[in-house]
Amino acid sequence: MTISVCSGGISSVEFVEIASYDVTFRNRSSVAADEVRLSARYGRHEKRATFDVKGSFPPGVDVSRHLRRTVNGGLFAYRSDQNDCFVDYVHFADGTSWVRPAR
């Protein structure tokens, strides 16, 4: 699984931070995936907004999603067309899975 687009960021509204990203990813495996966990790094202390995306992700097809969730960590706003986004986990339709190695 690779990410080709990850634009967006964090907005603060009355003490609530909202992570909102437009992400395009592609399954580079030969097996369809049915769950992908993506994360976007933000802030100065390795904070991550994590998103679980479920569906059918066939091999070789670009998938675009608008991802949104609340996060915590103080008043902070940030937006960029290029972010540090990662594929953290993939579950495949055949029951196998992949986990990103720890860094």
Coordinates of C-alpha atoms in Angstrom, one line a residue:
M1 CA 0.0 0.0 0.0
T2 CA 1.4 3.4 -1.0
I3 CA 0.2 6.9 -0.4
S4 CA 0.4 9.4 -3.3
V5 CA -1.6 12.3 -1.9
C6 CA -2.0 13.5 1.7
S7 CA -3.2 17.1 2.0
G8 CA -4.9 18.6 4.9
G9 CA -4.2 19.4 8.5
I10 CA -5.6 20.3 11.9
S11 CA -8.0 23.1 12.6
S12 CA -9.0 24.3 16.1
V13 CA -12.6 25.3 16.9
E14 CA -13.5 26.3 20.5
F15 CA -11.0 24.0 22.2
V16 CA -11.6 21.1 19.8
E17 CA -9.0 20.1 17.2
I18 CA -10.2 18.5 14.0
A19 CA -7.9 16.5 11.8
S20 CA -9.1 16.6 8.1
Y21 CA -7.1 15.0 5.3
D22 CA -7.7 14.2 1.6
V23 CA -5.7 11.0 1.0
T24 CA -5.1 8.9 -2.1
F25 CA -3.6 5.4 -1.7
R26 CA -3.0 2.4 -3.9
N27 CA -2.9 -1.3 -3.0
R28 CA 0.4 -2.6 -4.5
S29 CA -0.2 -6.2 -3.4
S30 CA -1.6 -8.9 -5.6
V31 CA -4.4 -9.5 -3.0
A32 CA -7.4 -7.2 -2.3
A33 CA -7.3 -5.4 1.0
D34 CA -10.4 -4.7 3.2
E35 CA -9.0 -2.5 6.0
V36 CA -6.2 0.1 6.0
R37 CA -5.0 2.1 9.0
L38 CA -3.4 5.5 8.0
S39 CA -1.8 8.1 10.2
A40 CA -0.8 11.7 9.6
R41 CA 1.9 13.3 11.8
Y42 CA 1.3 16.8 13.2
G43 CA 2.6 19.1 15.8
R44 CA 6.1 19.2 17.3
H45 CA 6.0 16.1 19.4
E46 CA 5.2 13.3 17.0
K47 CA 1.4 13.5 17.5
R48 CA -0.5 11.4 15.0
A49 CA -4.1 11.5 13.7
T50 CA -5.0 7.9 13.0
F51 CA -7.8 6.8 10.6
D52 CA -9.2 3.3 10.0
V53 CA -10.5 2.9 6.5
K54 CA -12.6 -0.1 5.6
G55 CA -13.9 -1.2 2.2
S56 CA -12.7 -3.1 -0.8
F57 CA -9.3 -2.0 -2.1
P58 CA -8.4 -4.1 -5.2
P59 CA -4.8 -4.3 -6.4
G60 CA -3.5 -1.5 -8.6
V61 CA -6.4 1.0 -8.1
D62 CA -6.1 4.5 -6.7
V63 CA -8.5 5.0 -3.8
S64 CA -9.3 8.6 -2.6
R65 CA -10.9 9.4 0.7
H66 CA -11.7 12.5 2.8
L67 CA -10.8 11.5 6.4
R68 CA -11.9 13.5 9.4
R69 CA -11.8 13.0 13.2
T70 CA -11.3 14.9 16.4
V71 CA -7.9 14.8 18.1
N72 CA -6.5 16.3 21.3
G73 CA -3.4 18.1 22.3
G74 CA -4.0 21.8 22.9
L75 CA -4.9 24.7 20.5
F76 CA -3.1 24.0 17.3
A77 CA -3.9 24.8 13.6
Y78 CA -1.9 23.5 10.6
R79 CA -2.5 22.8 6.9
S80 CA -0.3 21.6 4.1
D81 CA -0.5 20.0 0.7
Q82 CA 2.2 17.5 1.6
N83 CA 2.1 15.8 5.0
D84 CA 4.0 13.0 6.7
C85 CA 1.3 10.3 6.2
F86 CA 1.9 6.6 6.8
V87 CA 0.3 3.3 6.1
D88 CA 0.4 1.6 9.6
Y89 CA -1.6 -1.5 9.0
V90 CA -3.3 -3.4 6.2
H91 CA -5.6 -6.4 6.4
F92 CA -6.1 -8.4 3.3
A93 CA -9.2 -10.3 2.1
D94 CA -7.3 -13.6 2.4
G95 CA -6.9 -13.1 6.1
T96 CA -3.3 -12.0 6.1
S97 CA -2.1 -8.6 7.4
W98 CA 0.9 -6.3 7.3
V99 CA 2.1 -3.9 10.0
R100 CA 4.5 -1.1 9.4
P101 CA 7.8 -1.8 11.2
A102 CA 8.6 0.3 14.3
R103 CA 11.1 3.1 13.7

